[in-house]
Tab-separated table of N, CA and C in Angstrom:
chain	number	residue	atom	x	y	z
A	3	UNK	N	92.295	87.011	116.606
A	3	UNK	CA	92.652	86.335	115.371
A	3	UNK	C	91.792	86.885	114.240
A	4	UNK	N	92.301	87.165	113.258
A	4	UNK	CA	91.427	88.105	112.073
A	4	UNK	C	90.780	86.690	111.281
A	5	UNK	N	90.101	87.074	110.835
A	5	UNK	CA	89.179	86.004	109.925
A	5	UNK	C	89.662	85.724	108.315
A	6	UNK	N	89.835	85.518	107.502
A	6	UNK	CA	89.915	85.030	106.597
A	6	UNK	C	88.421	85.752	105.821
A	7	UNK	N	88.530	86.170	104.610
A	7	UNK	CA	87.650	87.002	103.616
A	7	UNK	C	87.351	85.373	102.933
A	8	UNK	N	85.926	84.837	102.889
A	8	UNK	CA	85.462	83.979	102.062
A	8	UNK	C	85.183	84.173	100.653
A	9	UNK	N	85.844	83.617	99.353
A	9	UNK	CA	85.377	84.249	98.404
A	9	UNK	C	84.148	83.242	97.299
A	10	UNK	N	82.756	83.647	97.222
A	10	UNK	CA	82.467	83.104	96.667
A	10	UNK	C	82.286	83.264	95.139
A	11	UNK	N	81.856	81.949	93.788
A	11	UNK	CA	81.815	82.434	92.878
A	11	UNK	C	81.762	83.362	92.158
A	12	UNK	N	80.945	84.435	92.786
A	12	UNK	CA	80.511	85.856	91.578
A	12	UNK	C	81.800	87.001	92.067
A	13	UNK	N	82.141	86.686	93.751
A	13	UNK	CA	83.681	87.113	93.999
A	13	UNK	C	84.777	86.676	93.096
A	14	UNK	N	85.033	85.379	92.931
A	14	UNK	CA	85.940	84.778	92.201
A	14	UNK	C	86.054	85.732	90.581
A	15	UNK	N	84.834	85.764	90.011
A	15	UNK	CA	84.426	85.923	88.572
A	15	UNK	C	85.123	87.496	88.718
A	16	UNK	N	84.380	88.147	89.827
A	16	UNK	CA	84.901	89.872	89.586
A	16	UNK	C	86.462	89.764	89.745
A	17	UNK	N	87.243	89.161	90.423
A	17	UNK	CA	88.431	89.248	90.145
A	17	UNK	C	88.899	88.931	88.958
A	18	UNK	N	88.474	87.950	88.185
A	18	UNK	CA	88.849	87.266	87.191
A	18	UNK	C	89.187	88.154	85.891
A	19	UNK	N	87.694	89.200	86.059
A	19	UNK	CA	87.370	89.974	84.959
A	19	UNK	C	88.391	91.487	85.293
A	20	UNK	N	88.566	91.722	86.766
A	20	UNK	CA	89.309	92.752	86.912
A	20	UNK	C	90.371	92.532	86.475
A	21	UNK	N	91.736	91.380	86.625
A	21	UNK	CA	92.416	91.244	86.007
A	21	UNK	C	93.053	90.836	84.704
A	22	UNK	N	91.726	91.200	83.763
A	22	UNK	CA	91.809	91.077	82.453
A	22	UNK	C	92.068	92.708	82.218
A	23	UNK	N	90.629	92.971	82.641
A	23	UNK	CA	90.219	94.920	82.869
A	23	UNK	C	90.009	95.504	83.918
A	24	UNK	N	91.341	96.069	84.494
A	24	UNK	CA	90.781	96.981	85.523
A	24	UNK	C	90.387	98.351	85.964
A	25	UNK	N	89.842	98.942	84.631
A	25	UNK	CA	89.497	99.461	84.123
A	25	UNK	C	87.633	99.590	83.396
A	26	UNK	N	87.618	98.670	83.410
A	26	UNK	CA	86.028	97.837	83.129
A	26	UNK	C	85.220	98.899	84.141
A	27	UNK	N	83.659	99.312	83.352
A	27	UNK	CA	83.018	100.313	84.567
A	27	UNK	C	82.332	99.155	85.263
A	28	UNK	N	81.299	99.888	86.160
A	28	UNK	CA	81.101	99.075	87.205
A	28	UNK	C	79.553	97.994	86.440
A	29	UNK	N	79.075	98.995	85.447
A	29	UNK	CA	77.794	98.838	84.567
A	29	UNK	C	78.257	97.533	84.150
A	30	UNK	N	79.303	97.141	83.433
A	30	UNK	CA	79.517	96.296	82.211
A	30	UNK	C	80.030	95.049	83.172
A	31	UNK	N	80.723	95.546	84.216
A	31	UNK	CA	81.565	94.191	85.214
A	31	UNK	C	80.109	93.597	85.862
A	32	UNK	N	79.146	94.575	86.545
A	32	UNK	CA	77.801	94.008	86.845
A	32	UNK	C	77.059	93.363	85.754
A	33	UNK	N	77.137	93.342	84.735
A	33	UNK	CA	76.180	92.878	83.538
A	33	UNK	C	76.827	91.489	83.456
A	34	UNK	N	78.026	91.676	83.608
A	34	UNK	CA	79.303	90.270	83.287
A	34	UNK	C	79.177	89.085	84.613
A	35	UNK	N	79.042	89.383	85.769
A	35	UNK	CA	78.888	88.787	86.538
A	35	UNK	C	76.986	88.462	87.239
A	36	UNK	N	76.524	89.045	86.325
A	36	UNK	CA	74.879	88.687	86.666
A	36	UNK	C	74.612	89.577	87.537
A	37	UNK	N	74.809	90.667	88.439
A	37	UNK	CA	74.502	91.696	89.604
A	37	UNK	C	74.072	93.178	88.918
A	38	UNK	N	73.130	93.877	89.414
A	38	UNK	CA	73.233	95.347	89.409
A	38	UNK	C	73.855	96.003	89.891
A	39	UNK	N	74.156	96.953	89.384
A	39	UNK	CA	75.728	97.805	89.238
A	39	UNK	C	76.089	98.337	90.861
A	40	UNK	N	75.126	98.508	91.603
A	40	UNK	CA	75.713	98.890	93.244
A	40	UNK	C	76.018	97.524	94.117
A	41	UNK	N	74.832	96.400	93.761
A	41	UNK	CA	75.599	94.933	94.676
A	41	UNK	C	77.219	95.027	94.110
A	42	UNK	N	77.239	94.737	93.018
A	42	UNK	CA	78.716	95.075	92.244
A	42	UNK	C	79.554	96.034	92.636
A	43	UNK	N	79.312	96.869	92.696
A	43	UNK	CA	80.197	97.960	93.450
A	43	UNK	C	80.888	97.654	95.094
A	44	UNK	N	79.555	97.258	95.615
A	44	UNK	CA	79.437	97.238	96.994
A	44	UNK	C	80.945	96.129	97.402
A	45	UNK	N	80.584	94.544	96.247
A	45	UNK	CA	81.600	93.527	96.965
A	45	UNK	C	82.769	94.286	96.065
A	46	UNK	N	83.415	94.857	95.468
A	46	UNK	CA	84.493	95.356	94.679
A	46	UNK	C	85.390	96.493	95.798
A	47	UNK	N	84.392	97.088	96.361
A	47	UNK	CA	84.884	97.544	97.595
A	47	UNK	C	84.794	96.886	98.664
A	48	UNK	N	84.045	95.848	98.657
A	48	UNK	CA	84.632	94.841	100.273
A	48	UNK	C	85.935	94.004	99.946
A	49	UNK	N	86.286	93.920	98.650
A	49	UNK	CA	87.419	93.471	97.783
A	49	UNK	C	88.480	93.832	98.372
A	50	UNK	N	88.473	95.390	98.098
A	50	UNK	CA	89.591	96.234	98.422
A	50	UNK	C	89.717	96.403	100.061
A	51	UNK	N	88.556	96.957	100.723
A	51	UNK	CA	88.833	97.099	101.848
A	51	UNK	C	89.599	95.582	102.574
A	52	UNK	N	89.242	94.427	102.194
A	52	UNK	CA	89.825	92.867	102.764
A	52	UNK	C	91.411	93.254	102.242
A	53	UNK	N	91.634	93.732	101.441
A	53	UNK	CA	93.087	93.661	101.043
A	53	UNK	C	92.905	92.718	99.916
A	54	UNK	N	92.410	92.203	99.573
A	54	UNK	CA	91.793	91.173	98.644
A	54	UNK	C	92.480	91.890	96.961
A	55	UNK	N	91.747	92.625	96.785
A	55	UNK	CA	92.384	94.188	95.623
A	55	UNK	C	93.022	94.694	96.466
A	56	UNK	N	94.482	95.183	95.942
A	56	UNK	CA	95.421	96.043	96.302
A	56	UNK	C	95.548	97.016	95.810
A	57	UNK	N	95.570	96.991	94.405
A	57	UNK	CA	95.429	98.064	93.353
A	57	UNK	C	95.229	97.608	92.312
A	58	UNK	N	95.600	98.603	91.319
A	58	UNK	CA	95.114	98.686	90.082
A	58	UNK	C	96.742	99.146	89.205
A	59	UNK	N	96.368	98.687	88.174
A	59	UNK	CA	97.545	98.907	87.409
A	59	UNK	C	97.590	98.823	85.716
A	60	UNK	N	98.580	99.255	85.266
A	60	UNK	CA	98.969	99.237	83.704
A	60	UNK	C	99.835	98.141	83.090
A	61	UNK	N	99.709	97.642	82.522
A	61	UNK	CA	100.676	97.214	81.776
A	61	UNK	C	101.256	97.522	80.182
A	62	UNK	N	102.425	98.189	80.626
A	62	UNK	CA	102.686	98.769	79.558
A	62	UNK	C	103.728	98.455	78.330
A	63	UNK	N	103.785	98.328	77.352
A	63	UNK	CA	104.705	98.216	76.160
A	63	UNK	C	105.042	99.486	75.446
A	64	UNK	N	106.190	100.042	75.668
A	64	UNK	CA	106.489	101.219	74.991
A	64	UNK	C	106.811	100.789	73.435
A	65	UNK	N	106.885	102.127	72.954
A	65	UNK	CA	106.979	101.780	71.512
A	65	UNK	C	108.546	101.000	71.144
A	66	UNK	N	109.429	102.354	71.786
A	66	UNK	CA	110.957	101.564	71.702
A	66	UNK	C	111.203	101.336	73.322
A	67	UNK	N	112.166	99.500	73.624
A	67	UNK	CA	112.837	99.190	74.888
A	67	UNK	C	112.754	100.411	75.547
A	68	UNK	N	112.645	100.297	76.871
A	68	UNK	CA	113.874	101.250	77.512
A	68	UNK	C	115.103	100.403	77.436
A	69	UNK	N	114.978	99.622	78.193
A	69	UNK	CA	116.154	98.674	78.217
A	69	UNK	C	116.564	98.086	76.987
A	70	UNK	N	117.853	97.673	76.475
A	70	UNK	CA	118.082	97.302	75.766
A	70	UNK	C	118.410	95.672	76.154
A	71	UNK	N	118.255	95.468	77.426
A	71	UNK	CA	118.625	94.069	77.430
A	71	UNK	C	117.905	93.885	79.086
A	72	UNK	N	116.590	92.926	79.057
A	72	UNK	CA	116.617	92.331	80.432
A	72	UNK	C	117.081	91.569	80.673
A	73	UNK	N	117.458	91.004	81.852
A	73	UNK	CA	118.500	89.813	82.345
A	73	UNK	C	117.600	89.603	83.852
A	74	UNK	N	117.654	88.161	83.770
A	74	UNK	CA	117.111	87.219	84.654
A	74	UNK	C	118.584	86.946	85.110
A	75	UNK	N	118.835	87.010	86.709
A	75	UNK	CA	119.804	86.688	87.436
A	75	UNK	C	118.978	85.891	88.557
A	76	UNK	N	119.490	84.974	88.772
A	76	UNK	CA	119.637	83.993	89.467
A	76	UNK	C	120.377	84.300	90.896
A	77	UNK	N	120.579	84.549	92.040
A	77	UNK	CA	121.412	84.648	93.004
A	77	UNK	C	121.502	84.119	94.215
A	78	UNK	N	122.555	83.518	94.345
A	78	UNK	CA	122.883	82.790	95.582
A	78	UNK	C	123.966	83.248	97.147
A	79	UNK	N	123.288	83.833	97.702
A	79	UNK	CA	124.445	84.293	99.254
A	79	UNK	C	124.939	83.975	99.894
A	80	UNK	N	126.044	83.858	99.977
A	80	UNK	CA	127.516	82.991	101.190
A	80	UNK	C	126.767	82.575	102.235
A	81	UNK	N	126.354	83.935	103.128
A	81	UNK	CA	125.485	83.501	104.379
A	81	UNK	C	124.473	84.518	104.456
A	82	UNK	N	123.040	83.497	104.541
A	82	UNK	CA	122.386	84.018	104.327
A	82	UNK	C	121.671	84.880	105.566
A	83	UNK	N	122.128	84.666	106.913
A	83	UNK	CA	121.565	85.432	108.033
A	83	UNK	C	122.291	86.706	108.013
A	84	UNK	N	123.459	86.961	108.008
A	84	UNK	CA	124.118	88.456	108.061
A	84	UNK	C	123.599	89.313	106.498
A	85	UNK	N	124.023	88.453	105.590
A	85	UNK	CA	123.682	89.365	104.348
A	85	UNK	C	122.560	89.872	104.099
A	86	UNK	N	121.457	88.926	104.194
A	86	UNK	CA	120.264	89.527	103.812
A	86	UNK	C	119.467	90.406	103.536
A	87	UNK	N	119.343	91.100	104.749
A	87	UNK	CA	119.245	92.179	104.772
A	87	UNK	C	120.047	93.093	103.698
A	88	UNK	N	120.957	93.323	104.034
A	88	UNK	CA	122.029	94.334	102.389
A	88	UNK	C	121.515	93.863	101.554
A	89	UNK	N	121.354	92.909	101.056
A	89	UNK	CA	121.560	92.439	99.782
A	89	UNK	C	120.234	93.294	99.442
A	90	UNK	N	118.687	92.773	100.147
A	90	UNK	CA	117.625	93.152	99.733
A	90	UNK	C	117.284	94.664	99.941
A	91	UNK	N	118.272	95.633	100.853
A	91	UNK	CA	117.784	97.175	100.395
A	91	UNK	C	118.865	97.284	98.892
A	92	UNK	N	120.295	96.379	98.474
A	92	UNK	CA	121.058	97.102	97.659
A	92	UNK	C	119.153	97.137	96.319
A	93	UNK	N	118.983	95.646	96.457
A	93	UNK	CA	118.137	96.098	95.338
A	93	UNK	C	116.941	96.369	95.100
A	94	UNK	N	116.578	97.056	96.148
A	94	UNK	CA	115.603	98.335	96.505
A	94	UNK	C	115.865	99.461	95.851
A	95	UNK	N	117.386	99.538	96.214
A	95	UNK	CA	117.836	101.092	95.713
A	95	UNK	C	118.535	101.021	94.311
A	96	UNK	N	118.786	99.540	94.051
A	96	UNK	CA	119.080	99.904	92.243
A	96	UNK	C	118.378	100.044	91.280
A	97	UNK	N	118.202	100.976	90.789
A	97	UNK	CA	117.015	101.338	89.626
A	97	UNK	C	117.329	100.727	88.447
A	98	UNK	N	118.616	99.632	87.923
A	98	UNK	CA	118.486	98.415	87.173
A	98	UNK	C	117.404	97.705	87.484
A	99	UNK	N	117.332	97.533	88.985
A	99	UNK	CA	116.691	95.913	89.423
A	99	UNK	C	115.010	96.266	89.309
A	100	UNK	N	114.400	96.012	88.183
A	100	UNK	CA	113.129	95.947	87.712
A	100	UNK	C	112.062	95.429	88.726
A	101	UNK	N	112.429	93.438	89.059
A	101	UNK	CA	111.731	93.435	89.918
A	101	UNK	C	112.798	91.937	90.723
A	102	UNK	N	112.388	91.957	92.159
A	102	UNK	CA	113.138	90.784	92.769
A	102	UNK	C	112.487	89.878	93.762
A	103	UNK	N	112.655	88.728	93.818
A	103	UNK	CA	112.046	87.963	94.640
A	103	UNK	C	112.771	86.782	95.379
A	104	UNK	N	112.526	86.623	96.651
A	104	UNK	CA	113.175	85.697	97.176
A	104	UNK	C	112.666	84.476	97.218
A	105	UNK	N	113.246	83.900	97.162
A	105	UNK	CA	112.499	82.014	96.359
A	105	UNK	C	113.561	81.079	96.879
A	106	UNK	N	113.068	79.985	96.923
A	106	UNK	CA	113.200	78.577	97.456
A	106	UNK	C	114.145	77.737	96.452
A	107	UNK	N	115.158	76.947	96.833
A	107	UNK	CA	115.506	76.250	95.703
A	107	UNK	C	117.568	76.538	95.888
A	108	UNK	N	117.862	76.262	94.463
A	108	UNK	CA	119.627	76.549	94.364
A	108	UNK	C	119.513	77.906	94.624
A	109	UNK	N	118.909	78.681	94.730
A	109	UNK	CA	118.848	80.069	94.339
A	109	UNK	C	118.383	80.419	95.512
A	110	UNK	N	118.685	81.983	96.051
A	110	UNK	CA	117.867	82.734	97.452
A	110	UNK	C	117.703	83.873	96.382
A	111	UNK	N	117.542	84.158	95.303
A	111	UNK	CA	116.815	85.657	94.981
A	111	UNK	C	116.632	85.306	93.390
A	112	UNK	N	115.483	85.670	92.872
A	112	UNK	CA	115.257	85.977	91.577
A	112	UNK	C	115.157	87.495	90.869
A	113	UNK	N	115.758	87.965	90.045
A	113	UNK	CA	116.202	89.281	90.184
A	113	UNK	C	115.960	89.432	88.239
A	114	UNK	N	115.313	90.830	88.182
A	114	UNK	CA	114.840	91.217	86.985
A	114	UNK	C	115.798	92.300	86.808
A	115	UNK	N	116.756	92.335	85.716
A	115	UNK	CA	117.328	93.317	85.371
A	115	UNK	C	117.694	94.291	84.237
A	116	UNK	N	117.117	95.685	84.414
A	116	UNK	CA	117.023	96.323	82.717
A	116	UNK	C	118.593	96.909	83.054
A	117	UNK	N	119.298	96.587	81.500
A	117	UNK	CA	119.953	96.891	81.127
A	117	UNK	C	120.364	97.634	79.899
A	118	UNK	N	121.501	99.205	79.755
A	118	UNK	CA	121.327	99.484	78.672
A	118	UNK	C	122.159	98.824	77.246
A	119	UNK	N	123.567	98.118	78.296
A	119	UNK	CA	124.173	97.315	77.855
A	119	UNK	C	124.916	95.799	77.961
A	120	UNK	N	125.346	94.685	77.404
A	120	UNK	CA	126.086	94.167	78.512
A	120	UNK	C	127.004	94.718	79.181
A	121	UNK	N	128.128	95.762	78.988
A	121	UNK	CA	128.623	96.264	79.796
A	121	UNK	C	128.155	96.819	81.204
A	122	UNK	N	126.515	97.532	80.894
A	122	UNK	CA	126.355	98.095	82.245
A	122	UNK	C	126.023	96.971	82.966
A	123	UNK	N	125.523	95.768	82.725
A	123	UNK	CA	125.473	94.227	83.561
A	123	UNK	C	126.560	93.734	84.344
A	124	UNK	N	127.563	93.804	83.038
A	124	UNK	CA	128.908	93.121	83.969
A	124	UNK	C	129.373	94.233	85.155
A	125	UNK	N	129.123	95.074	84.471
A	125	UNK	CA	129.931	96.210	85.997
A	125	UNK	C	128.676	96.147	87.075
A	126	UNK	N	127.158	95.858	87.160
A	126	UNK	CA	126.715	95.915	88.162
A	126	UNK	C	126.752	94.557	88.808
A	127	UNK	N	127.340	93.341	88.105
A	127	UNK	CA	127.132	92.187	88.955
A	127	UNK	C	128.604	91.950	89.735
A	128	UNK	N	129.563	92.759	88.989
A	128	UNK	CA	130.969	92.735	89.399
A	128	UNK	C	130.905	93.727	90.775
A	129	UNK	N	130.141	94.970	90.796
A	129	UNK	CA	129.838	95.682	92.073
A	129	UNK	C	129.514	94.177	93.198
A	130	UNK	N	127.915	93.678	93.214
A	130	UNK	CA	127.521	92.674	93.910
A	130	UNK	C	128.282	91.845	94.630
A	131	UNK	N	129.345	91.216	93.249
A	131	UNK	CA	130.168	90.263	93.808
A	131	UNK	C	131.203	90.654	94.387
A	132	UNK	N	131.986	91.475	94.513
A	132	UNK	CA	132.994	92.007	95.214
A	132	UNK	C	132.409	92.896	96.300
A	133	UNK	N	130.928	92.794	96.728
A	133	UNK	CA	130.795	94.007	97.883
A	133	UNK	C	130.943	93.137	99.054
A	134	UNK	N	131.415	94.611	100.116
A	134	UNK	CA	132.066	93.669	101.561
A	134	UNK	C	130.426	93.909	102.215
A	135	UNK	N	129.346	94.873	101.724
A	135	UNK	CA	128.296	94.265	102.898
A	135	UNK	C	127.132	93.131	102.154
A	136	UNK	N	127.821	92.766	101.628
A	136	UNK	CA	126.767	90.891	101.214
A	136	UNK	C	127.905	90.634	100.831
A	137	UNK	N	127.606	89.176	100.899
A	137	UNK	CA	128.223	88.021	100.010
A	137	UNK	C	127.569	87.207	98.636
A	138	UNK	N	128.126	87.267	97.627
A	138	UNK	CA	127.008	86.926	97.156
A	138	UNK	C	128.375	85.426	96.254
A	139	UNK	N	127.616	84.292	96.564
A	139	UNK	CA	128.604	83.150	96.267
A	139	UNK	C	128.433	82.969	94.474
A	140	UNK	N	127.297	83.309	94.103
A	140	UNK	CA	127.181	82.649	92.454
A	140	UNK	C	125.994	83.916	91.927
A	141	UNK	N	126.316	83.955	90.824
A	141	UNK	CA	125.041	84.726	89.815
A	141	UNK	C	124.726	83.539	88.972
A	142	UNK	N	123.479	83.033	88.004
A	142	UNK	CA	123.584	82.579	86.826
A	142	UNK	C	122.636	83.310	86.010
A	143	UNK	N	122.542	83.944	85.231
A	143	UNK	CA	122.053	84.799	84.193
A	143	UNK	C	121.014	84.366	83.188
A	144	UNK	N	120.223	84.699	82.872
A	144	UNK	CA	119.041	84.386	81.289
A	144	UNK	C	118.725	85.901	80.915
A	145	UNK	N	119.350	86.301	79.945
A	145	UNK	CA	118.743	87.143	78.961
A	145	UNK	C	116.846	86.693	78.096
A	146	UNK	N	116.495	87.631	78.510
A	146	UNK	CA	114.808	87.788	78.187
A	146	UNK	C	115.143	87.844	76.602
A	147	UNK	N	114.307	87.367	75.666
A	147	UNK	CA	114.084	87.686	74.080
A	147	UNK	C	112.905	87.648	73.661
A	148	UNK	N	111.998	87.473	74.467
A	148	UNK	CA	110.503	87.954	73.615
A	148	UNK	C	109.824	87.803	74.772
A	149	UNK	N	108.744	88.493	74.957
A	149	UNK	CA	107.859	88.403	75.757
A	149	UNK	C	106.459	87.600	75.148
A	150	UNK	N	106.248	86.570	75.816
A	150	UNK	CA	105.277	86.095	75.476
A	150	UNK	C	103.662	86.575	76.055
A	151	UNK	N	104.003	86.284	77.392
A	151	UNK	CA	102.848	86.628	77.912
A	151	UNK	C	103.183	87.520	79.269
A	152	UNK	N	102.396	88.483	79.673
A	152	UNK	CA	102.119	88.877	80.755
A	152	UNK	C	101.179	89.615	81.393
A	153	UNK	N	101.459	89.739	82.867
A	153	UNK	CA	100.141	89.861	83.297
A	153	UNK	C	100.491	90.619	85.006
């Protein structure tokens, strides 16, 4: 049975600060959390090695969209033991589908979608709904209009 990674306060804090900056050197994250820069180092890599940190990343805002329209789809599957599977490589392999998640509730998938138009929307949800390897019983849609926050 594997153990569980305990995290205490000055653990807690270095995550905190990594996901503001992860990018931050190791000098300034040690100064921030009260440690010299190798104790600091040291738990940042027991971080990562626990799986604890996965990676590192960007978040980016281009100057102009790519997309001209994201769309929050909502999706619900006839049956959900045969389909499943399809459903979740189709949107693996659609390079619309931004990002997707399977969730609890009226809904079995939450689904992020860049679009360049509504047209290219309706023809990819009209693919979905008419495909013979899923079923997919309902879409309900939210168009994105400002980003407030993210992270």
């Amino acid at each position: 049975m594997e153990k569980k990674a305990r995290l205490d306060r000055i653990d807690k804090k270095i995550l905190e600060i990594l996901c503001r900056d992860g990018r931050i050197s190791f000098q300034k994250l040690s100064e921030q959390v009260n440690l010299t820069a190798r104790p600091c180092l040291e738990r940042v890599r027991g971080l990562e090695r626990d799986g604890i940190i996965r990676g590192y990343s960007a978040i980016i805002e281009l100057p102009e969209p790519e997309h001209a329209f994201v769309i929050q789809a909502q999706i619900a599957l006839a049956d959900h033991g045969h389909s499943q599977p399809a459903f979740e490589q189709e949107m693996r392999n659609t390079p619309e589908v931004l990002d997707c998640w399977l969730v609890s509730g009226n809904f079995d998938f939450l689904v992020r979608i860049g679009c360049r138009s509504m047209e290219n929307y309706r023809l990819l949800a009209d693919t979905w709904l008419t495909s013979k390897k899923f079923r997919v019983d309902k879409i309900v849609t939210l168009t994105e209009l400002q980003s407030i926050k993210r992270s």
